[in-house]
Amino acid sequence: MSRSVRTRPEGSGRALSEAYDTALLDLDGVVYAGGSAIEYAVESLAEARAGGMRLAYVTNNALRTPDTVAAHLSELGIPTGADDVITSAQAVARLISEQVPQGARVLVIGGEGLRVALRERGLVPVESADDDPVAVVQGYGGPELPWGRFAEASYAVARGVPWFASNTDLTIPSGRGIAPGNGAAVEVVRIATGAEPQVAGKPLPPMHRETILRTGAERPLVVGDRLDTDIEGAFNGEVDSLLVLTGVTDGAQLLAAPPQHRPTYVDADLRGMLTGQPEVEEAGDGGFRCGGWTAAAGADRLELDGEGEALDGLRALCAAAWTAAGEGVCELDGEKALARLGL
C-alpha cells in the first residue's frame, strides 16, 4: 500500500488469509474483550492458521510479558507461543539498546513486561534515579503503580537522562470501563519536567519495525479496531490493514477518518480474514456502489440508496465520505445513512 490518500476501501478477489502471509493482530477489541474471546475469533484464527497464515499478536500494553499473553490466548483456545507475541516493551527496549552501551542501567517505571524486555536486550533494570541510570523507560504499570514512581522518573529526566515511553495511549480498556493508560502517566512526567520522551509503540515506526523483525513477514496485514493506533500504524508502515468493528471504532468515526486513519478493508469481525472483500465501484455522478447499495455526498449530507448487507452500504458510504473530504476530515452528516444500516 502506498501512502497516497485512500478514497475508498479496497476489494480482494482472494481470502485475505491467502493474500497475506502474516496477520499482525491487535488484541483487546479484536481477539478478546474483558478477558473473554470475541465471538468468531477463535474459529476464524484457527482456520486462517490452518490455511498457512502466520498469526502474530501485537500489543501496546507493556505490562504483561509475551509468555503471559501467550498463556492467556492459549487458555481462550488460541494456541500461541511467546514468539507469536510482540509488545511495545520489546520495541522500546530495542530502541534504547541502540542508543546506550550493552549492560547499561535503565530506570524502569512500569511492570514486569518492561523488565523482561530490557534484560532480553542486555540492559539492567534499576528502580531509583540515584542508581545512575543512563535512560528512563516508562510503560503501563497497572492501576496499583505507586505515585512515587513518577517522581523517580521526573528526578532522572530533570537531570538530563534520556526518557523513553513504550506508548502514549491515554486510555486502556478494563472489565469495569475505560481507565487511564500509559499516555496519561507520561503526561504526569511531561508536566513535571517539560521534557518529551522517545516513543516506540503503535502507531509509530519502531513498533512496526519490531513486528517485522520478529515475524519475518513479507506481506503483512494489520488487523485492528482502533483508527489512531492500529490503522495509523499500518499507514506509517506502508502496509495494508483490516478494520474490524468489534472494538472502539464505530461507523461515524470511520466515515470521518482522515487519510492516515482509513483502512484498506472493513469487516464486522475476524471472519473477514477468511473471505474476499467486495469491490467499491464508481457509480457515476460522484456516487459509489458496493453490493446492493449506492452512496453519494450531497451538498450537506451523505445519501444512501439500495438494500442488502449493511457492511456493503458502509463501504459505499466510506467512499463517498472520504472522496468528499479529500485531505481533511469529513464533516458531512452521515447519521441518517448509518441509522438505515443499523450501524
Short mmCIF file of the C-alpha atoms (twelve columns), coordinates in Angstrom:
data_MODEL
# 
_entry.id   MODEL 
# 
loop_
_atom_site.group_PDB 
_atom_site.id 
_atom_site.type_symbol 
_atom_site.label_atom_id 
_atom_site.label_alt_id 
_atom_site.label_comp_id 
_atom_site.label_asym_id 
_atom_site.label_seq_id 
_atom_site.Cartn_x 
_atom_site.Cartn_y 
_atom_site.Cartn_z 
_atom_site.pdbx_PDB_model_num 
ATOM 1   C CA . MET A 1   0.000   0.000   0.000   1 
ATOM 2   C CA . SER A 2   1.295   3.451   -0.836  1 
ATOM 3   C CA . ARG A 3   0.930   6.495   1.366   1 
ATOM 4   C CA . SER A 4   -1.316  8.227   -1.190  1 
ATOM 5   C CA . VAL A 5   -4.714  9.383   0.025   1 
ATOM 6   C CA . ARG A 6   -7.193  6.498   0.261   1 
ATOM 7   C CA . THR A 7   -10.633 7.419   -1.054  1 
ATOM 8   C CA . ARG A 8   -12.399 4.069   -0.752  1 
ATOM 9   C CA . PRO A 9   -11.981 0.637   0.832   1 
ATOM 10  C CA . GLU A 10  -10.315 -1.854  -1.495  1 
ATOM 11  C CA . GLY A 11  -11.619 -5.180  -2.714  1 
ATOM 12  C CA . SER A 12  -9.866  -8.541  -2.803  1 
ATOM 13  C CA . GLY A 13  -10.741 -11.474 -5.034  1 
ATOM 14  C CA . ARG A 14  -8.907  -13.834 -2.664  1 
ATOM 15  C CA . ALA A 15  -9.458  -14.510 1.015   1 
ATOM 16  C CA . LEU A 16  -7.264  -12.144 3.000   1 
ATOM 17  C CA . SER A 17  -5.722  -15.128 4.812   1 
ATOM 18  C CA . GLU A 18  -4.447  -16.288 1.410   1 
ATOM 19  C CA . ALA A 19  -3.473  -12.889 0.019   1 
ATOM 20  C CA . TYR A 20  -1.229  -12.022 3.017   1 
ATOM 21  C CA . ASP A 21  1.417   -14.174 4.691   1 
ATOM 22  C CA . THR A 22  1.144   -12.758 8.230   1 
ATOM 23  C CA . ALA A 23  -1.647  -11.182 10.265  1 
ATOM 24  C CA . LEU A 24  -0.439  -8.589  12.773  1 
ATOM 25  C CA . LEU A 25  -3.366  -8.705  15.179  1 
ATOM 26  C CA . ASP A 26  -4.247  -6.250  17.882  1 
ATOM 27  C CA . LEU A 27  -5.646  -7.984  20.964  1 
ATOM 28  C CA . ASP A 28  -8.198  -6.037  23.013  1 
ATOM 29  C CA . GLY A 29  -11.259 -5.320  20.889  1 
ATOM 30  C CA . VAL A 30  -10.109 -7.687  18.138  1 
ATOM 31  C CA . VAL A 31  -9.320  -11.084 19.698  1 
ATOM 32  C CA . TYR A 32  -10.787 -10.610 23.166  1 
ATOM 33  C CA . ALA A 33  -12.720 -8.114  25.269  1 
ATOM 34  C CA . GLY A 34  -12.670 -8.039  29.047  1 
ATOM 35  C CA . GLY A 35  -10.542 -11.189 29.030  1 
ATOM 36  C CA . SER A 36  -13.035 -13.298 27.024  1 
ATOM 37  C CA . ALA A 37  -12.718 -14.222 23.368  1 
ATOM 38  C CA . ILE A 38  -14.773 -12.130 20.956  1 
ATOM 39  C CA . GLU A 39  -17.399 -14.048 19.003  1 
ATOM 40  C CA . TYR A 40  -15.965 -15.887 15.970  1 
ATOM 41  C CA . ALA A 41  -12.363 -15.020 16.915  1 
ATOM 42  C CA . VAL A 42  -11.207 -18.495 17.982  1 
ATOM 43  C CA . GLU A 43  -12.686 -20.281 14.968  1 
ATOM 44  C CA . SER A 44  -11.556 -17.635 12.460  1 
ATOM 45  C CA . LEU A 45  -7.975  -17.580 13.701  1 
ATOM 46  C CA . ALA A 46  -7.796  -21.377 13.700  1 
ATOM 47  C CA . GLU A 47  -8.968  -21.525 10.084  1 
ATOM 48  C CA . ALA A 48  -6.553  -18.792 8.980   1 
ATOM 49  C CA . ARG A 49  -3.659  -20.574 10.690  1 
ATOM 50  C CA . ALA A 50  -4.630  -23.940 9.201   1 
ATOM 51  C CA . GLY A 51  -4.541  -22.325 5.757   1 
ATOM 52  C CA . GLY A 52  -0.920  -21.308 6.242   1 
ATOM 53  C CA . MET A 53  -1.201  -17.739 7.527   1 
ATOM 54  C CA . ARG A 54  1.119   -16.810 10.376  1 
ATOM 55  C CA . LEU A 55  -0.607  -15.114 13.302  1 
ATOM 56  C CA . ALA A 56  1.272   -12.551 15.367  1 
ATOM 57  C CA . TYR A 57  -0.290  -10.643 18.253  1 
ATOM 58  C CA . VAL A 58  0.835   -7.036  18.582  1 
ATOM 59  C CA . THR A 59  0.021   -5.060  21.719  1 
ATOM 60  C CA . ASN A 60  0.870   -1.628  23.089  1 
ATOM 61  C CA . ASN A 61  0.397   -2.946  26.624  1 
ATOM 62  C CA . ALA A 62  3.902   -3.147  28.138  1 
ATOM 63  C CA . LEU A 63  2.783   -4.619  31.457  1 
ATOM 64  C CA . ARG A 64  2.369   -8.282  30.533  1 
ATOM 65  C CA . THR A 65  5.214   -10.417 29.238  1 
ATOM 66  C CA . PRO A 66  4.890   -12.346 25.946  1 
ATOM 67  C CA . ASP A 67  4.712   -15.576 27.972  1 
ATOM 68  C CA . THR A 68  1.750   -14.234 29.953  1 
ATOM 69  C CA . VAL A 69  -0.071  -13.024 26.847  1 
ATOM 70  C CA . ALA A 70  0.554   -16.331 25.055  1 
ATOM 71  C CA . ALA A 71  -0.762  -18.299 28.024  1 
ATOM 72  C CA . HIS A 72  -3.932  -16.191 28.112  1 
ATOM 73  C CA . LEU A 73  -4.577  -16.702 24.392  1 
ATOM 74  C CA . SER A 74  -3.957  -20.423 24.698  1 
ATOM 75  C CA . GLU A 75  -6.480  -20.618 27.558  1 
ATOM 76  C CA . LEU A 76  -9.033  -18.972 25.265  1 
ATOM 77  C CA . GLY A 77  -8.498  -21.757 22.722  1 
ATOM 78  C CA . ILE A 78  -5.985  -19.931 20.504  1 
ATOM 79  C CA . PRO A 79  -2.710  -21.910 20.681  1 
ATOM 80  C CA . THR A 80  0.037   -19.298 20.960  1 
ATOM 81  C CA . GLY A 81  3.731   -19.282 21.795  1 
ATOM 82  C CA . ALA A 82  5.669   -16.395 23.307  1 
ATOM 83  C CA . ASP A 83  7.402   -15.882 19.948  1 
ATOM 84  C CA . ASP A 84  3.995   -15.045 18.451  1 
ATOM 85  C CA . VAL A 85  3.563   -12.017 20.739  1 
ATOM 86  C CA . ILE A 86  5.156   -8.616  20.100  1 
ATOM 87  C CA . THR A 87  4.809   -5.901  22.745  1 
ATOM 88  C CA . SER A 88  5.636   -2.217  22.926  1 
ATOM 89  C CA . ALA A 89  8.018   -3.135  25.762  1 
ATOM 90  C CA . GLN A 90  10.098  -5.108  23.256  1 
ATOM 91  C CA . ALA A 91  10.003  -2.242  20.761  1 
ATOM 92  C CA . VAL A 92  11.115  0.369   23.286  1 
ATOM 93  C CA . ALA A 93  13.830  -1.922  24.700  1 
ATOM 94  C CA . ARG A 94  15.333  -2.273  21.218  1 
ATOM 95  C CA . LEU A 95  15.104  1.498   20.726  1 
ATOM 96  C CA . ILE A 96  17.003  2.086   23.978  1 
ATOM 97  C CA . SER A 97  19.602  -0.598  23.239  1 
ATOM 98  C CA . GLU A 98  20.523  1.154   20.014  1 
ATOM 99  C CA . GLN A 99  21.416  4.318   21.920  1 
ATOM 100 C CA . VAL A 100 23.122  3.134   25.125  1 
ATOM 101 C CA . PRO A 101 26.006  0.709   25.873  1 
ATOM 102 C CA . GLN A 102 25.472  -3.021  26.488  1 
ATOM 103 C CA . GLY A 103 24.863  -3.666  30.194  1 
ATOM 104 C CA . ALA A 104 23.719  -0.095  30.832  1 
ATOM 105 C CA . ARG A 105 21.337  0.670   33.697  1 
ATOM 106 C CA . VAL A 106 17.807  1.740   32.811  1 
ATOM 107 C CA . LEU A 107 15.338  3.193   35.308  1 
ATOM 108 C CA . VAL A 108 12.046  1.312   34.908  1 
ATOM 109 C CA . ILE A 109 8.698   2.964   35.565  1 
ATOM 110 C CA . GLY A 110 6.264   0.171   34.794  1 
ATOM 111 C CA . GLY A 111 5.752   -3.553  35.137  1 
ATOM 112 C CA . GLU A 112 7.417   -6.898  34.547  1 
ATOM 113 C CA . GLY A 113 6.968   -6.740  30.782  1 
ATOM 114 C CA . LEU A 114 9.440   -3.858  30.597  1 
ATOM 115 C CA . ARG A 115 11.984  -5.563  32.828  1 
ATOM 116 C CA . VAL A 116 11.922  -8.781  30.802  1 
ATOM 117 C CA . ALA A 117 12.268  -6.870  27.518  1 
ATOM 118 C CA . LEU A 118 15.238  -4.832  28.805  1 
ATOM 119 C CA . ARG A 119 17.065  -7.944  30.005  1 
ATOM 120 C CA . GLU A 120 16.471  -9.561  26.621  1 
ATOM 121 C CA . ARG A 121 18.443  -6.685  25.067  1 
ATOM 122 C CA . GLY A 122 21.267  -6.954  27.621  1 
ATOM 123 C CA . LEU A 123 20.221  -3.954  29.713  1 
ATOM 124 C CA . VAL A 124 19.939  -3.779  33.516  1 
ATOM 125 C CA . PRO A 125 16.652  -2.557  35.061  1 
ATOM 126 C CA . VAL A 126 17.016  -0.337  38.148  1 
ATOM 127 C CA . GLU A 127 14.456  1.230   40.454  1 
ATOM 128 C CA . SER A 128 15.867  4.604   41.543  1 
ATOM 129 C CA . ALA A 129 17.031  7.804   39.902  1 
ATOM 130 C CA . ASP A 130 20.025  7.525   42.256  1 
ATOM 131 C CA . ASP A 131 21.127  4.221   40.676  1 
ATOM 132 C CA . ASP A 132 22.957  6.137   37.908  1 
ATOM 133 C CA . PRO A 133 20.649  5.124   35.043  1 
ATOM 134 C CA . VAL A 134 21.614  6.150   31.511  1 
ATOM 135 C CA . ALA A 135 17.968  6.053   30.384  1 
ATOM 136 C CA . VAL A 136 14.448  6.158   31.810  1 
ATOM 137 C CA . VAL A 137 11.718  3.966   30.326  1 
ATOM 138 C CA . GLN A 138 8.042   4.346   31.131  1 
ATOM 139 C CA . GLY A 139 5.343   1.781   30.355  1 
ATOM 140 C CA . TYR A 140 1.920   0.865   31.659  1 
ATOM 141 C CA . GLY A 141 2.321   -0.419  35.207  1 
ATOM 142 C CA . GLY A 142 -1.258  -1.268  36.097  1 
ATOM 143 C CA . PRO A 143 -3.683  0.509   38.436  1 
ATOM 144 C CA . GLU A 144 -1.540  -0.193  41.514  1 
ATOM 145 C CA . LEU A 145 1.584   1.601   40.270  1 
ATOM 146 C CA . PRO A 146 2.645   3.925   43.144  1 
ATOM 147 C CA . TRP A 147 2.656   7.668   42.563  1 
ATOM 148 C CA . GLY A 148 6.246   7.778   43.753  1 
ATOM 149 C CA . ARG A 149 7.380   6.002   40.585  1 
ATOM 150 C CA . PHE A 150 6.513   9.128   38.583  1 
ATOM 151 C CA . ALA A 151 8.658   11.156  40.961  1 
ATOM 152 C CA . GLU A 152 11.629  8.834   40.302  1 
ATOM 153 C CA . ALA A 153 11.188  9.326   36.562  1 
ATOM 154 C CA . SER A 154 10.923  13.078  36.985  1 
ATOM 155 C CA . TYR A 155 14.100  13.289  39.092  1 
ATOM 156 C CA . ALA A 156 16.109  11.439  36.441  1 
ATOM 157 C CA . VAL A 157 14.614  13.218  33.437  1 
ATOM 158 C CA . ALA A 158 15.171  16.615  35.065  1 
ATOM 159 C CA . ARG A 159 18.868  15.694  35.377  1 
ATOM 160 C CA . GLY A 160 19.047  15.199  31.634  1 
ATOM 161 C CA . VAL A 161 18.711  11.397  31.472  1 
ATOM 162 C CA . PRO A 162 17.131  10.361  28.116  1 
ATOM 163 C CA . TRP A 163 13.476  9.428   28.500  1 
ATOM 164 C CA . PHE A 164 11.630  6.702   26.581  1 
ATOM 165 C CA . ALA A 165 7.983   5.590   26.603  1 
ATOM 166 C CA . SER A 166 6.571   2.294   25.413  1 
ATOM 167 C CA . ASN A 167 3.472   4.072   24.089  1 
ATOM 168 C CA . THR A 168 1.273   7.090   24.724  1 
ATOM 169 C CA . ASP A 169 -2.243  5.621   24.656  1 
ATOM 170 C CA . LEU A 170 -4.184  7.878   27.006  1 
ATOM 171 C CA . THR A 171 -6.702  5.186   27.939  1 
ATOM 172 C CA . ILE A 172 -6.838  1.421   28.361  1 
ATOM 173 C CA . PRO A 173 -9.999  -0.745  28.462  1 
ATOM 174 C CA . SER A 174 -10.747 -2.729  31.612  1 
ATOM 175 C CA . GLY A 175 -13.511 -5.005  32.804  1 
ATOM 176 C CA . ARG A 176 -15.075 -2.029  34.622  1 
ATOM 177 C CA . GLY A 177 -14.736 0.544   31.836  1 
ATOM 178 C CA . ILE A 178 -12.086 2.859   30.424  1 
ATOM 179 C CA . ALA A 179 -9.066  3.514   32.677  1 
ATOM 180 C CA . PRO A 180 -6.058  5.862   32.358  1 
ATOM 181 C CA . GLY A 181 -3.383  4.338   30.130  1 
ATOM 182 C CA . ASN A 182 0.352   4.857   29.868  1 
ATOM 183 C CA . GLY A 183 -0.147  8.096   27.950  1 
ATOM 184 C CA . ALA A 184 -1.829  9.619   30.992  1 
ATOM 185 C CA . ALA A 185 1.142   8.573   33.138  1 
ATOM 186 C CA . VAL A 186 3.567   10.016  30.596  1 
ATOM 187 C CA . GLU A 187 1.705   13.335  30.846  1 
ATOM 188 C CA . VAL A 188 2.472   13.444  34.580  1 
ATOM 189 C CA . VAL A 189 6.217   13.307  33.941  1 
ATOM 190 C CA . ARG A 190 5.969   15.680  30.973  1 
ATOM 191 C CA . ILE A 191 4.186   18.283  33.112  1 
ATOM 192 C CA . ALA A 192 6.751   17.909  35.900  1 
ATOM 193 C CA . THR A 193 9.805   18.161  33.630  1 
ATOM 194 C CA . GLY A 194 8.796   19.857  30.388  1 
ATOM 195 C CA . ALA A 195 10.629  17.075  28.542  1 
ATOM 196 C CA . GLU A 196 9.465   14.889  25.651  1 
ATOM 197 C CA . PRO A 197 10.047  11.114  25.503  1 
ATOM 198 C CA . GLN A 198 11.036  8.991   22.543  1 
ATOM 199 C CA . VAL A 199 8.019   6.752   21.913  1 
ATOM 200 C CA . ALA A 200 8.118   3.254   20.433  1 
ATOM 201 C CA . GLY A 201 4.575   1.844   20.362  1 
ATOM 202 C CA . LYS A 202 1.793   1.945   17.798  1 
ATOM 203 C CA . PRO A 203 1.276   3.902   15.613  1 
ATOM 204 C CA . LEU A 204 4.968   4.847   15.399  1 
ATOM 205 C CA . PRO A 205 7.598   3.140   13.192  1 
ATOM 206 C CA . PRO A 206 9.636   1.408   15.970  1 
ATOM 207 C CA . MET A 207 6.697   -0.864  16.761  1 
ATOM 208 C CA . HIS A 208 6.134   -1.790  13.129  1 
ATOM 209 C CA . ARG A 209 9.848   -2.458  12.700  1 
ATOM 210 C CA . GLU A 210 9.805   -4.732  15.763  1 
ATOM 211 C CA . THR A 211 6.935   -6.788  14.368  1 
ATOM 212 C CA . ILE A 212 8.647   -7.244  11.008  1 
ATOM 213 C CA . LEU A 213 11.985  -8.169  12.597  1 
ATOM 214 C CA . ARG A 214 10.357  -10.748 14.871  1 
ATOM 215 C CA . THR A 215 7.930   -12.286 12.347  1 
ATOM 216 C CA . GLY A 216 9.867   -12.024 9.083   1 
ATOM 217 C CA . ALA A 217 6.600   -11.024 7.394   1 
ATOM 218 C CA . GLU A 218 6.911   -10.203 3.697   1 
ATOM 219 C CA . ARG A 219 3.277   -9.300  3.048   1 
ATOM 220 C CA . PRO A 220 1.703   -8.449  6.405   1 
ATOM 221 C CA . LEU A 221 -1.874  -7.422  7.106   1 
ATOM 222 C CA . VAL A 222 -2.526  -5.287  10.179  1 
ATOM 223 C CA . VAL A 223 -5.825  -6.234  11.859  1 
ATOM 224 C CA . GLY A 224 -7.194  -3.835  14.446  1 
ATOM 225 C CA . ASP A 225 -10.150 -1.989  15.905  1 
ATOM 226 C CA . ARG A 226 -8.583  1.435   16.541  1 
ATOM 227 C CA . LEU A 227 -8.045  4.038   13.848  1 
ATOM 228 C CA . ASP A 228 -5.433  6.060   15.757  1 
ATOM 229 C CA . THR A 229 -3.132  3.158   16.656  1 
ATOM 230 C CA . ASP A 230 -3.724  0.066   14.502  1 
ATOM 231 C CA . ILE A 231 -4.757  1.693   11.227  1 
ATOM 232 C CA . GLU A 232 -2.426  4.682   11.528  1 
ATOM 233 C CA . GLY A 233 0.390   2.258   12.382  1 
ATOM 234 C CA . ALA A 234 -0.295  0.355   9.160   1 
ATOM 235 C CA . PHE A 235 -0.320  3.639   7.248   1 
ATOM 236 C CA . ASN A 236 3.033   4.635   8.749   1 
ATOM 237 C CA . GLY A 237 4.465   1.203   7.921   1 
ATOM 238 C CA . GLU A 238 3.036   1.370   4.372   1 
ATOM 239 C CA . VAL A 239 1.191   -1.943  4.708   1 
ATOM 240 C CA . ASP A 240 -2.455  -2.911  4.275   1 
ATOM 241 C CA . SER A 241 -4.966  -3.058  7.114   1 
ATOM 242 C CA . LEU A 242 -8.294  -4.612  8.070   1 
ATOM 243 C CA . LEU A 243 -10.544 -2.728  10.483  1 
ATOM 244 C CA . VAL A 244 -12.940 -4.934  12.453  1 
ATOM 245 C CA . LEU A 245 -15.959 -3.374  14.126  1 
ATOM 246 C CA . THR A 246 -15.753 -5.400  17.345  1 
ATOM 247 C CA . GLY A 247 -13.918 -2.727  19.344  1 
ATOM 248 C CA . VAL A 248 -13.878 1.016   19.791  1 
ATOM 249 C CA . THR A 249 -14.436 2.298   16.237  1 
ATOM 250 C CA . ASP A 250 -17.993 2.878   15.066  1 
ATOM 251 C CA . GLY A 251 -19.428 3.786   11.672  1 
ATOM 252 C CA . ALA A 252 -19.466 7.543   12.271  1 
ATOM 253 C CA . GLN A 253 -15.784 7.585   13.254  1 
ATOM 254 C CA . LEU A 254 -14.905 5.553   10.173  1 
ATOM 255 C CA . LEU A 255 -16.730 7.940   7.836   1 
ATOM 256 C CA . ALA A 256 -14.898 10.898  9.405   1 
ATOM 257 C CA . ALA A 257 -11.462 9.244   9.248   1 
ATOM 258 C CA . PRO A 258 -8.627  11.431  7.936   1 
ATOM 259 C CA . PRO A 259 -6.312  9.829   5.340   1 
ATOM 260 C CA . GLN A 260 -3.907  8.218   7.822   1 
ATOM 261 C CA . HIS A 261 -6.826  6.529   9.624   1 
ATOM 262 C CA . ARG A 262 -8.510  4.931   6.594   1 
ATOM 263 C CA . PRO A 263 -8.236  1.125   6.499   1 
ATOM 264 C CA . THR A 264 -7.707  -0.906  3.346   1 
ATOM 265 C CA . TYR A 265 -10.576 -3.241  4.233   1 
ATOM 266 C CA . VAL A 266 -13.559 -3.090  6.617   1 
ATOM 267 C CA . ASP A 267 -15.417 -6.048  8.087   1 
ATOM 268 C CA . ALA A 268 -17.624 -6.903  11.041  1 
ATOM 269 C CA . ASP A 269 -15.232 -9.277  12.828  1 
ATOM 270 C CA . LEU A 270 -12.342 -11.669 12.252  1 
ATOM 271 C CA . ARG A 271 -14.375 -13.747 9.825   1 
ATOM 272 C CA . GLY A 272 -13.395 -11.041 7.363   1 
ATOM 273 C CA . MET A 273 -9.913  -12.582 7.220   1 
ATOM 274 C CA . LEU A 274 -11.347 -15.737 5.657   1 
ATOM 275 C CA . THR A 275 -13.175 -14.165 2.726   1 
ATOM 276 C CA . GLY A 276 -12.543 -11.887 -0.192  1 
ATOM 277 C CA . GLN A 277 -13.569 -8.280  0.106   1 
ATOM 278 C CA . PRO A 278 -16.171 -6.715  -2.214  1 
ATOM 279 C CA . GLU A 279 -15.124 -4.048  -4.687  1 
ATOM 280 C CA . VAL A 280 -16.361 -0.486  -4.273  1 
ATOM 281 C CA . GLU A 281 -17.032 0.902   -7.745  1 
ATOM 282 C CA . GLU A 282 -17.815 4.350   -9.111  1 
ATOM 283 C CA . ALA A 283 -21.480 4.676   -9.951  1 
ATOM 284 C CA . GLY A 284 -21.407 7.979   -11.828 1 
ATOM 285 C CA . ASP A 285 -22.384 11.487  -10.711 1 
ATOM 286 C CA . GLY A 286 -19.922 11.246  -7.819  1 
ATOM 287 C CA . GLY A 287 -21.562 8.147   -6.357  1 
ATOM 288 C CA . PHE A 288 -20.127 4.789   -5.348  1 
ATOM 289 C CA . ARG A 289 -21.638 1.315   -5.435  1 
ATOM 290 C CA . CYS A 290 -20.922 -1.727  -3.268  1 
ATOM 291 C CA . GLY A 291 -23.197 -4.748  -3.334  1 
ATOM 292 C CA . GLY A 292 -26.791 -3.544  -3.458  1 
ATOM 293 C CA . TRP A 293 -26.030 -0.059  -2.123  1 
ATOM 294 C CA . THR A 294 -25.162 3.267   -3.764  1 
ATOM 295 C CA . ALA A 295 -23.849 6.236   -1.777  1 
ATOM 296 C CA . ALA A 296 -23.004 9.801   -2.717  1 
ATOM 297 C CA . ALA A 297 -22.085 13.036  -0.983  1 
ATOM 298 C CA . GLY A 298 -24.740 15.704  -1.345  1 
ATOM 299 C CA . ALA A 299 -24.345 19.372  -0.519  1 
ATOM 300 C CA . ASP A 300 -24.604 18.847  3.223   1 
ATOM 301 C CA . ARG A 301 -25.247 15.159  3.831   1 
ATOM 302 C CA . LEU A 302 -24.402 11.638  2.739   1 
ATOM 303 C CA . GLU A 303 -27.110 9.990   0.649   1 
ATOM 304 C CA . LEU A 304 -27.641 6.238   0.624   1 
ATOM 305 C CA . ASP A 305 -29.928 4.144   -1.553  1 
ATOM 306 C CA . GLY A 306 -30.447 0.424   -2.038  1 
ATOM 307 C CA . GLU A 307 -30.595 -2.680  0.099   1 
ATOM 308 C CA . GLY A 308 -28.529 -5.689  1.072   1 
ATOM 309 C CA . GLU A 309 -25.714 -6.369  3.508   1 
ATOM 310 C CA . ALA A 310 -25.174 -3.434  5.863   1 
ATOM 311 C CA . LEU A 311 -21.397 -3.624  5.550   1 
ATOM 312 C CA . ASP A 312 -21.626 -3.093  1.786   1 
ATOM 313 C CA . GLY A 313 -23.578 0.088   2.472   1 
ATOM 314 C CA . LEU A 314 -20.944 1.206   4.967   1 
ATOM 315 C CA . ARG A 315 -18.166 0.583   2.433   1 
ATOM 316 C CA . ALA A 316 -20.012 2.652   -0.181  1 
ATOM 317 C CA . LEU A 317 -20.584 5.418   2.376   1 
ATOM 318 C CA . CYS A 318 -16.862 5.449   3.196   1 
ATOM 319 C CA . ALA A 319 -16.031 6.017   -0.465  1 
ATOM 320 C CA . ALA A 320 -18.494 8.896   -0.690  1 
ATOM 321 C CA . ALA A 321 -17.333 10.488  2.559   1 
ATOM 322 C CA . TRP A 322 -13.594 10.067  2.002   1 
ATOM 323 C CA . THR A 323 -13.773 11.403  -1.555  1 
ATOM 324 C CA . ALA A 324 -15.725 14.450  -0.413  1 
ATOM 325 C CA . ALA A 325 -13.356 15.028  2.499   1 
ATOM 326 C CA . GLY A 326 -10.199 14.985  0.369   1 
ATOM 327 C CA . GLU A 327 -7.256  15.646  2.662   1 
ATOM 328 C CA . GLY A 328 -9.366  16.667  5.642   1 
ATOM 329 C CA . VAL A 329 -11.922 15.158  7.991   1 
ATOM 330 C CA . CYS A 330 -15.381 14.545  6.563   1 
ATOM 331 C CA . GLU A 331 -17.903 16.862  8.182   1 
ATOM 332 C CA . LEU A 332 -20.861 15.637  6.193   1 
ATOM 333 C CA . ASP A 333 -23.895 14.355  8.077   1 
ATOM 334 C CA . GLY A 334 -23.984 10.563  7.814   1 
ATOM 335 C CA . GLU A 335 -26.213 9.832   10.813  1 
ATOM 336 C CA . LYS A 336 -29.372 9.046   8.842   1 
ATOM 337 C CA . ALA A 337 -27.493 6.859   6.372   1 
ATOM 338 C CA . LEU A 338 -25.808 4.921   9.194   1 
ATOM 339 C CA . ALA A 339 -29.114 4.557   11.029  1 
ATOM 340 C CA . ARG A 340 -30.614 2.988   7.951   1 
ATOM 341 C CA . LEU A 341 -27.837 0.405   8.013   1 
ATOM 342 C CA . GLY A 342 -28.307 -0.209  11.743  1 
ATOM 343 C CA . LEU A 343 -24.763 0.973   12.447  1 
# 
